[in-house]
PDB file of C-alpha atoms in Angstrom:
ATOM      1  CA  MET A   1      37.948 -24.779 -18.300  1.00 87.00           C
ATOM      2  CA  ALA A   2      37.136 -22.082 -15.778  1.00 96.00           C
ATOM      3  CA  ARG A   3      37.419 -21.689 -12.028  1.00 97.00           C
ATOM      4  CA  ILE A   4      33.932 -20.751 -10.854  1.00 98.00           C
ATOM      5  CA  GLY A   5      32.830 -19.853  -7.338  1.00 97.00           C
ATOM      6  CA  PHE A   6      29.325 -19.537  -5.928  1.00 97.00           C
ATOM      7  CA  LEU A   7      28.550 -17.317  -2.951  1.00 96.00           C
ATOM      8  CA  GLY A   8      25.243 -18.529  -1.552  1.00 92.00           C
ATOM      9  CA  THR A   9      23.983 -22.075  -1.918  1.00 85.00           C
ATOM     10  CA  GLY A  10      20.220 -21.793  -2.246  1.00 88.00           C
ATOM     11  CA  GLU A  11      18.001 -23.212  -4.964  1.00 90.00           C
ATOM     12  CA  ILE A  12      19.294 -21.021  -7.794  1.00 93.00           C
ATOM     13  CA  ALA A  13      22.939 -21.739  -6.966  1.00 93.00           C
ATOM     14  CA  SER A  14      22.126 -25.450  -6.970  1.00 92.00           C
ATOM     15  CA  VAL A  15      20.411 -25.086 -10.347  1.00 94.00           C
ATOM     16  CA  MET A  16      23.412 -23.326 -11.858  1.00 96.00           C
ATOM     17  CA  VAL A  17      25.892 -25.830 -10.435  1.00 94.00           C
ATOM     18  CA  ARG A  18      23.883 -28.772 -11.762  1.00 93.00           C
ATOM     19  CA  THR A  19      23.744 -27.094 -15.174  1.00 95.00           C
ATOM     20  CA  ILE A  20      27.511 -26.848 -15.605  1.00 96.00           C
ATOM     21  CA  ALA A  21      28.768 -29.633 -13.316  1.00 92.00           C
ATOM     22  CA  ALA A  22      29.643 -32.000 -16.164  1.00 92.00           C
ATOM     23  CA  ASP A  23      31.597 -29.400 -18.156  1.00 95.00           C
ATOM     24  CA  GLY A  24      34.935 -29.903 -16.414  1.00 94.00           C
ATOM     25  CA  HIS A  25      35.075 -26.582 -14.556  1.00 95.00           C
ATOM     26  CA  LYS A  26      36.650 -26.255 -11.128  1.00 96.00           C
ATOM     27  CA  ILE A  27      33.678 -25.288  -8.960  1.00 96.00           C
ATOM     28  CA  THR A  28      33.824 -24.000  -5.390  1.00 96.00           C
ATOM     29  CA  VAL A  29      30.718 -23.225  -3.334  1.00 94.00           C
ATOM     30  CA  SER A  30      30.322 -21.391  -0.053  1.00 92.00           C
ATOM     31  CA  GLN A  31      29.540 -23.391   3.067  1.00 85.00           C
ATOM     32  CA  ARG A  32      26.881 -21.000   4.364  1.00 71.00           C
ATOM     33  CA  SER A  33      24.187 -23.652   3.869  1.00 68.00           C
ATOM     34  CA  GLU A  34      25.944 -26.760   5.147  1.00 74.00           C
ATOM     35  CA  ALA A  35      23.241 -29.191   4.053  1.00 77.00           C
ATOM     36  CA  VAL A  36      22.967 -27.831   0.508  1.00 79.00           C
ATOM     37  CA  SER A  37      26.701 -27.456  -0.076  1.00 79.00           C
ATOM     38  CA  ALA A  38      27.330 -30.963   1.280  1.00 81.00           C
ATOM     39  CA  ALA A  39      24.636 -32.394  -0.995  1.00 84.00           C
ATOM     40  CA  LEU A  40      26.174 -30.651  -4.004  1.00 84.00           C
ATOM     41  CA  ALA A  41      29.634 -31.962  -3.121  1.00 82.00           C
ATOM     42  CA  GLN A  42      28.279 -35.483  -2.789  1.00 85.00           C
ATOM     43  CA  ALA A  43      26.397 -35.291  -6.092  1.00 85.00           C
ATOM     44  CA  HIS A  44      29.312 -33.767  -8.003  1.00 86.00           C
ATOM     45  CA  PRO A  45      32.720 -35.267  -7.139  1.00 83.00           C
ATOM     46  CA  GLY A  46      35.455 -32.681  -7.408  1.00 86.00           C
ATOM     47  CA  LEU A  47      33.276 -29.787  -6.276  1.00 91.00           C
ATOM     48  CA  GLN A  48      34.933 -27.946  -3.395  1.00 92.00           C
ATOM     49  CA  ARG A  49      33.399 -26.240  -0.354  1.00 92.00           C
ATOM     50  CA  ALA A  50      35.051 -23.254   1.319  1.00 94.00           C
ATOM     51  CA  ASP A  51      34.418 -20.102   3.312  1.00 94.00           C
ATOM     52  CA  ASN A  52      33.414 -16.994   1.385  1.00 96.00           C
ATOM     53  CA  GLN A  53      36.878 -15.475   0.973  1.00 97.00           C
ATOM     54  CA  ALA A  54      38.360 -18.812  -0.068  1.00 97.00           C
ATOM     55  CA  VAL A  55      35.631 -19.121  -2.697  1.00 97.00           C
ATOM     56  CA  LEU A  56      36.796 -15.804  -4.157  1.00 98.00           C
ATOM     57  CA  ASP A  57      40.481 -16.672  -3.871  1.00 98.00           C
ATOM     58  CA  ASN A  58      39.951 -19.873  -5.864  1.00 97.00           C
ATOM     59  CA  SER A  59      37.702 -18.425  -8.585  1.00 98.00           C
ATOM     60  CA  ASP A  60      38.065 -16.380 -11.742  1.00 98.00           C
ATOM     61  CA  ILE A  61      34.278 -16.167 -12.154  1.00 99.00           C
ATOM     62  CA  VAL A  62      32.211 -15.412  -9.050  1.00 99.00           C
ATOM     63  CA  VAL A  63      28.455 -16.006  -9.078  1.00 98.00           C
ATOM     64  CA  LEU A  64      26.534 -14.083  -6.421  1.00 98.00           C
ATOM     65  CA  CYS A  65      23.452 -16.036  -5.311  1.00 96.00           C
ATOM     66  CA  LEU A  66      22.620 -14.098  -2.147  1.00 94.00           C
ATOM     67  CA  LEU A  67      19.629 -11.988  -1.229  1.00 93.00           C
ATOM     68  CA  ALA A  68      20.435  -8.323  -1.790  1.00 93.00           C
ATOM     69  CA  ASP A  69      20.336  -7.317   1.888  1.00 93.00           C
ATOM     70  CA  ARG A  70      22.546 -10.241   2.862  1.00 93.00           C
ATOM     71  CA  ALA A  71      24.932  -9.459   0.004  1.00 95.00           C
ATOM     72  CA  ARG A  72      25.451  -5.927   1.286  1.00 95.00           C
ATOM     73  CA  GLU A  73      26.599  -7.381   4.609  1.00 94.00           C
ATOM     74  CA  VAL A  74      28.771 -10.138   3.159  1.00 95.00           C
ATOM     75  CA  LEU A  75      30.445  -8.515   0.154  1.00 96.00           C
ATOM     76  CA  SER A  76      31.751  -5.470   2.013  1.00 93.00           C
ATOM     77  CA  GLY A  77      34.013  -7.749   4.039  1.00 94.00           C
ATOM     78  CA  LEU A  78      35.470  -9.661   1.092  1.00 97.00           C
ATOM     79  CA  SER A  79      38.408  -8.948  -1.223  1.00 98.00           C
ATOM     80  CA  PHE A  80      37.853  -9.272  -4.973  1.00 98.00           C
ATOM     81  CA  ARG A  81      40.512  -9.144  -7.701  1.00 98.00           C
ATOM     82  CA  PRO A  82      40.565  -6.865 -10.763  1.00 98.00           C
ATOM     83  CA  ASP A  83      40.760  -9.858 -13.112  1.00 98.00           C
ATOM     84  CA  GLN A  84      37.571 -11.497 -11.830  1.00 98.00           C
ATOM     85  CA  THR A  85      34.188 -11.654 -13.553  1.00 99.00           C
ATOM     86  CA  VAL A  86      31.195 -11.201 -11.254  1.00 99.00           C
ATOM     87  CA  ILE A  87      27.791 -12.591 -12.242  1.00 99.00           C
ATOM     88  CA  SER A  88      24.966 -11.517  -9.950  1.00 98.00           C
ATOM     89  CA  VAL A  89      21.614 -13.299  -9.942  1.00 98.00           C
ATOM     90  CA  MET A  90      20.178 -10.890  -7.369  1.00 96.00           C
ATOM     91  CA  ALA A  91      17.186  -8.657  -7.947  1.00 94.00           C
ATOM     92  CA  ARG A  92      17.089  -5.204  -6.371  1.00 92.00           C
ATOM     93  CA  MET A  93      20.807  -4.485  -6.691  1.00 94.00           C
ATOM     94  CA  SER A  94      22.133  -2.250  -9.463  1.00 94.00           C
ATOM     95  CA  VAL A  95      25.294  -2.787 -11.453  1.00 96.00           C
ATOM     96  CA  ALA A  96      26.657   0.437  -9.960  1.00 95.00           C
ATOM     97  CA  GLU A  97      26.126  -0.827  -6.416  1.00 96.00           C
ATOM     98  CA  LEU A  98      27.679  -4.157  -7.341  1.00 97.00           C
ATOM     99  CA  ALA A  99      30.689  -2.328  -8.763  1.00 97.00           C
ATOM    100  CA  GLY A 100      31.186  -0.584  -5.440  1.00 97.00           C
ATOM    101  CA  LEU A 101      30.856  -3.766  -3.403  1.00 97.00           C
ATOM    102  CA  CYS A 102      32.996  -5.900  -5.726  1.00 98.00           C
ATOM    103  CA  ALA A 103      35.786  -3.409  -6.511  1.00 98.00           C
ATOM    104  CA  PRO A 104      38.370  -3.688  -7.951  1.00 98.00           C
ATOM    105  CA  ALA A 105      36.522  -6.226 -10.147  1.00 98.00           C
ATOM    106  CA  THR A 106      34.884  -4.387 -13.054  1.00 98.00           C
ATOM    107  CA  ASP A 107      33.600  -7.160 -15.347  1.00 98.00           C
ATOM    108  CA  ILE A 108      30.127  -7.367 -13.806  1.00 98.00           C
ATOM    109  CA  CYS A 109      26.751  -8.478 -15.109  1.00 98.00           C
ATOM    110  CA  VAL A 110      23.314  -9.359 -13.759  1.00 98.00           C
ATOM    111  CA  ALA A 111      21.537 -12.515 -14.950  1.00 98.00           C
ATOM    112  CA  ILE A 112      18.226 -14.277 -14.260  1.00 98.00           C
ATOM    113  CA  PRO A 113      18.664 -18.071 -14.197  1.00 96.00           C
ATOM    114  CA  LEU A 114      15.514 -20.175 -13.876  1.00 94.00           C
ATOM    115  CA  PRO A 115      14.995 -23.547 -12.141  1.00 92.00           C
ATOM    116  CA  PRO A 116      14.543 -25.543 -15.408  1.00 93.00           C
ATOM    117  CA  MET A 117      18.012 -24.483 -16.642  1.00 94.00           C
ATOM    118  CA  PRO A 118      19.585 -27.961 -16.228  1.00 93.00           C
ATOM    119  CA  LEU A 119      17.094 -29.257 -18.808  1.00 91.00           C
ATOM    120  CA  GLY A 120      18.685 -26.967 -21.420  1.00 90.00           C
ATOM    121  CA  GLY A 121      17.283 -24.257 -23.638  1.00 87.00           C
ATOM    122  CA  THR A 122      15.685 -21.996 -21.040  1.00 92.00           C
ATOM    123  CA  PRO A 123      16.136 -18.229 -21.482  1.00 95.00           C
ATOM    124  CA  LEU A 124      18.837 -16.488 -19.462  1.00 97.00           C
ATOM    125  CA  ALA A 125      18.293 -12.737 -19.417  1.00 98.00           C
ATOM    126  CA  ALA A 126      21.439 -10.712 -18.730  1.00 98.00           C
ATOM    127  CA  PHE A 127      22.679  -7.128 -18.523  1.00 98.00           C
ATOM    128  CA  PRO A 128      25.095  -6.144 -19.777  1.00 98.00           C
ATOM    129  CA  ASP A 129      25.946  -8.873 -22.262  1.00 98.00           C
ATOM    130  CA  ASN A 130      29.003 -10.710 -20.976  1.00 98.00           C
ATOM    131  CA  ALA A 131      31.494 -12.947 -22.764  1.00 98.00           C
ATOM    132  CA  ARG A 132      32.255 -15.130 -19.737  1.00 98.00           C
ATOM    133  CA  LEU A 133      28.552 -15.668 -19.057  1.00 98.00           C
ATOM    134  CA  ARG A 134      28.091 -16.802 -22.657  1.00 98.00           C
ATOM    135  CA  GLU A 135      31.152 -19.044 -22.438  1.00 97.00           C
ATOM    136  CA  ILE A 136      29.943 -20.852 -19.314  1.00 98.00           C
ATOM    137  CA  PHE A 137      26.164 -20.885 -19.673  1.00 97.00           C
ATOM    138  CA  GLY A 138      25.652 -20.312 -23.407  1.00 97.00           C
ATOM    139  CA  PRO A 139      25.849 -24.047 -24.209  1.00 96.00           C
ATOM    140  CA  HIS A 140      22.952 -24.671 -21.811  1.00 96.00           C
ATOM    141  CA  ALA A 141      20.673 -21.634 -22.104  1.00 96.00           C
ATOM    142  CA  GLN A 142      19.371 -19.103 -24.607  1.00 94.00           C
ATOM    143  CA  ILE A 143      21.219 -15.930 -23.614  1.00 97.00           C
ATOM    144  CA  HIS A 144      18.813 -13.000 -23.808  1.00 96.00           C
ATOM    145  CA  PRO A 145      20.842  -9.762 -23.595  1.00 98.00           C
ATOM    146  CA  CYS A 146      18.951  -6.795 -22.187  1.00 98.00           C
ATOM    147  CA  ARG A 147      19.574  -3.262 -23.423  1.00 97.00           C
ATOM    148  CA  SER A 148      19.507  -1.468 -20.082  1.00 97.00           C
ATOM    149  CA  GLU A 149      19.323  -1.881 -16.335  1.00 96.00           C
ATOM    150  CA  GLN A 150      15.635  -0.993 -16.516  1.00 97.00           C
ATOM    151  CA  ASP A 151      15.122  -3.820 -19.002  1.00 98.00           C
ATOM    152  CA  ILE A 152      16.731  -6.418 -16.733  1.00 98.00           C
ATOM    153  CA  ALA A 153      14.616  -5.213 -13.806  1.00 97.00           C
ATOM    154  CA  ALA A 154      11.492  -5.602 -15.945  1.00 98.00           C
ATOM    155  CA  HIS A 155      12.595  -9.134 -16.849  1.00 98.00           C
ATOM    156  CA  PHE A 156      12.920  -9.926 -13.139  1.00 97.00           C
ATOM    157  CA  ALA A 157       9.322  -8.732 -12.722  1.00 98.00           C
ATOM    158  CA  ALA A 158       8.132 -10.764 -15.700  1.00 98.00           C
ATOM    159  CA  THR A 159       9.348 -13.993 -14.087  1.00 97.00           C
ATOM    160  CA  GLY A 160       6.603 -13.375 -11.544  1.00 97.00           C
ATOM    161  CA  VAL A 161       4.079 -14.800 -14.020  1.00 97.00           C
ATOM    162  CA  LEU A 162       5.373 -18.329 -13.459  1.00 97.00           C
ATOM    163  CA  LEU A 163       3.464 -19.156 -10.278  1.00 97.00           C
ATOM    164  CA  PRO A 164       0.204 -17.580 -11.541  1.00 97.00           C
ATOM    165  CA  LEU A 165       0.503 -19.690 -14.702  1.00 97.00           C
ATOM    166  CA  LEU A 166       1.084 -22.824 -12.647  1.00 97.00           C
ATOM    167  CA  ASP A 167      -1.862 -21.830 -10.462  1.00 98.00           C
ATOM    168  CA  GLN A 168      -4.067 -21.748 -13.557  1.00 97.00           C
ATOM    169  CA  ILE A 169      -2.824 -25.183 -14.614  1.00 98.00           C
ATOM    170  CA  ASP A 170      -3.612 -26.464 -11.123  1.00 98.00           C
ATOM    171  CA  VAL A 171      -7.151 -25.049 -11.226  1.00 98.00           C
ATOM    172  CA  ALA A 172      -7.780 -26.493 -14.687  1.00 98.00           C
ATOM    173  CA  ALA A 173      -6.268 -29.838 -13.642  1.00 99.00           C
ATOM    174  CA  GLY A 174      -8.580 -29.926 -10.656  1.00 99.00           C
ATOM    175  CA  TRP A 175     -11.546 -29.298 -12.929  1.00 99.00           C
ATOM    176  CA  LEU A 176     -10.453 -32.029 -15.358  1.00 99.00           C
ATOM    177  CA  ALA A 177      -9.732 -34.437 -12.506  1.00 99.00           C
ATOM    178  CA  GLY A 178     -13.328 -33.991 -11.393  1.00 99.00           C
ATOM    179  CA  PHE A 179     -14.166 -36.121 -14.419  1.00 99.00           C
ATOM    180  CA  THR A 180     -11.110 -38.376 -14.662  1.00 99.00           C
ATOM    181  CA  GLY A 181     -10.255 -38.832 -10.989  1.00 99.00           C
ATOM    182  CA  ASP A 182      -6.557 -38.310 -11.821  1.00 99.00           C
ATOM    183  CA  HIS A 183      -5.198 -34.890 -10.832  1.00 98.00           C
ATOM    184  CA  ALA A 184      -1.575 -35.758 -11.638  1.00 98.00           C
ATOM    185  CA  GLY A 185      -2.522 -37.082 -15.058  1.00 99.00           C
ATOM    186  CA  ALA A 186      -4.651 -34.012 -15.739  1.00 99.00           C
ATOM    187  CA  ALA A 187      -1.787 -31.695 -14.758  1.00 98.00           C
ATOM    188  CA  SER A 188       0.633 -33.612 -16.996  1.00 98.00           C
ATOM    189  CA  TYR A 189      -1.789 -33.444 -19.922  1.00 98.00           C
ATOM    190  CA  LEU A 190      -2.291 -29.687 -19.559  1.00 98.00           C
ATOM    191  CA  ALA A 191       1.433 -29.058 -19.090  1.00 97.00           C
ATOM    192  CA  GLY A 192       2.075 -30.970 -22.305  1.00 96.00           C
ATOM    193  CA  LEU A 193      -0.486 -28.883 -24.181  1.00 96.00           C
ATOM    194  CA  ILE A 194       0.957 -25.608 -22.961  1.00 95.00           C
ATOM    195  CA  GLY A 195       4.549 -26.787 -23.340  1.00 92.00           C
ATOM    196  CA  GLY A 196       3.888 -27.703 -26.962  1.00 91.00           C
ATOM    197  CA  TYR A 197       2.723 -24.191 -27.766  1.00 90.00           C
ATOM    198  CA  CYS A 198       5.653 -22.696 -25.866  1.00 88.00           C
ATOM    199  CA  GLU A 199       7.995 -24.836 -27.976  1.00 87.00           C
ATOM    200  CA  LEU A 200       6.362 -23.437 -31.104  1.00 88.00           C
ATOM    201  CA  LEU A 201       6.992 -19.891 -29.900  1.00 87.00           C
ATOM    202  CA  THR A 202      10.675 -20.437 -29.154  1.00 82.00           C
ATOM    203  CA  GLY A 203      11.675 -22.802 -31.964  1.00 73.00           C
ATOM    204  CA  LYS A 204      13.383 -22.045 -35.245  1.00 76.00           C
ATOM    205  CA  ASP A 205      11.181 -20.046 -37.642  1.00 81.00           C
ATOM    206  CA  ALA A 206       8.735 -19.561 -34.764  1.00 81.00           C
ATOM    207  CA  PRO A 207       5.374 -17.970 -35.543  1.00 86.00           C
ATOM    208  CA  GLY A 208       4.460 -14.811 -33.685  1.00 88.00           C
ATOM    209  CA  LEU A 209       2.365 -14.879 -30.534  1.00 90.00           C
ATOM    210  CA  SER A 210      -0.475 -13.131 -32.352  1.00 92.00           C
ATOM    211  CA  GLU A 211      -0.449 -15.835 -35.050  1.00 92.00           C
ATOM    212  CA  LEU A 212      -0.714 -18.626 -32.496  1.00 91.00           C
ATOM    213  CA  ARG A 213      -3.474 -16.810 -30.639  1.00 93.00           C
ATOM    214  CA  ALA A 214      -5.386 -16.293 -33.876  1.00 93.00           C
ATOM    215  CA  GLY A 215      -5.148 -19.992 -34.641  1.00 92.00           C
ATOM    216  CA  LEU A 216      -6.757 -20.830 -31.324  1.00 94.00           C
ATOM    217  CA  GLY A 217      -9.251 -17.985 -31.346  1.00 93.00           C
ATOM    218  CA  THR A 218     -11.923 -19.276 -33.737  1.00 94.00           C
ATOM    219  CA  GLU A 219     -15.138 -17.387 -32.998  1.00 95.00           C
ATOM    220  CA  GLY A 220     -17.341 -19.508 -30.770  1.00 96.00           C
ATOM    221  CA  GLY A 221     -14.640 -22.140 -30.261  1.00 97.00           C
ATOM    222  CA  LEU A 222     -13.675 -23.563 -26.883  1.00 98.00           C
ATOM    223  CA  ASN A 223     -10.504 -21.493 -26.508  1.00 97.00           C
ATOM    224  CA  GLN A 224     -12.092 -18.242 -27.644  1.00 97.00           C
ATOM    225  CA  THR A 225     -15.077 -18.762 -25.345  1.00 98.00           C
ATOM    226  CA  LEU A 226     -12.957 -19.439 -22.259  1.00 98.00           C
ATOM    227  CA  SER A 227     -10.516 -16.640 -23.099  1.00 97.00           C
ATOM    228  CA  LYS A 228     -13.374 -14.150 -23.368  1.00 97.00           C
ATOM    229  CA  ALA A 229     -14.864 -15.327 -20.078  1.00 98.00           C
ATOM    230  CA  LEU A 230     -11.553 -14.778 -18.286  1.00 97.00           C
ATOM    231  CA  LYS A 231     -11.023 -11.379 -19.880  1.00 97.00           C
ATOM    232  CA  ASP A 232     -14.561 -10.280 -19.025  1.00 98.00           C
ATOM    233  CA  ALA A 233     -13.953 -11.386 -15.424  1.00 98.00           C
ATOM    234  CA  GLY A 234     -11.007  -8.970 -15.212  1.00 98.00           C
ATOM    235  CA  THR A 235      -8.206 -11.535 -15.365  1.00 97.00           C
ATOM    236  CA  HIS A 236      -6.123  -9.580 -17.890  1.00 97.00           C
ATOM    237  CA  GLU A 237      -6.346  -6.330 -15.951  1.00 98.00           C
ATOM    238  CA  ALA A 238      -5.558  -8.154 -12.708  1.00 98.00           C
ATOM    239  CA  LEU A 239      -2.385  -9.547 -14.295  1.00 98.00           C
ATOM    240  CA  LYS A 240      -1.265  -6.127 -15.505  1.00 98.00           C
ATOM    241  CA  ASP A 241      -2.080  -4.580 -12.127  1.00 98.00           C
ATOM    242  CA  GLY A 242      -0.122  -7.319 -10.380  1.00 98.00           C
ATOM    243  CA  LEU A 243       2.918  -6.719 -12.578  1.00 98.00           C
ATOM    244  CA  ASP A 244       2.637  -2.985 -11.948  1.00 98.00           C
ATOM    245  CA  GLY A 245       2.655  -3.755  -8.232  1.00 98.00           C
ATOM    246  CA  LEU A 246       6.162  -5.186  -8.634  1.00 97.00           C
ATOM    247  CA  ARG A 247       7.558  -1.937 -10.050  1.00 97.00           C
ATOM    248  CA  PRO A 248       8.469  -0.133  -6.795  1.00 96.00           C
ATOM    249  CA  GLY A 249      10.517  -2.995  -5.361  1.00 93.00           C
ATOM    250  CA  LEU A 250      12.544  -3.252  -8.569  1.00 95.00           C
ATOM    251  CA  GLY A 251      13.064   0.467  -9.094  1.00 93.00           C
ATOM    252  CA  LEU A 252      10.888   0.579 -12.205  1.00 96.00           C
ATOM    253  CA  PRO A 253       9.079   3.836 -13.003  1.00 95.00           C
ATOM    254  CA  ALA A 254       5.359   4.010 -12.299  1.00 88.00           C
TER     255      ALA A 254
END
């Protein structure tokens, strides 16, 4: 089992801790957020809380769950070891910058954990591919190795579709609830529909996205009619424009 430390105790750190808490690792979290770290310690007996340097001193794998600007302030005052693995879940910080801040540690990767990770099977994009990341999180997530730093930045941007997708479910649930009077039930029904198709796309021997779309796109059918209405209203272009708007903040070329 590994000694794993978390710097930063926000939502993503909590997600990652909950994912691996039952695996027998020795986990230490920073006390920066007293309420969150205390809640984690109460929920997971054996989890330790410590100041930032003590987290590093007691860890062979260090997970950085800070905002990039805060990390630049915090990491420069800490001492890493050459034998440590550093996993950053921060957007807007390159591997090269991490290497400078975390020296003499050199085994460094960037990963994108998502809130549903404790449920198992969610994708975990990473660059570069990392053996310790696979060892710790591979049993719980589908590791998706990226080929370059630009690729991982683009994957960060792509996670931005989650709230817009949930917004669309909410709008459709509101419409359906206008008939049923049950918004929660409508949202659950729609989530089940969409989740079923997502399972098809990610399962063994999965069909391609184009194949699934073709199956739903019968000319004059309900799905094809609504899809065309949204496309004609500029929804597709708005999505692409919105993703393009994320490029500058992530260092992606225009």
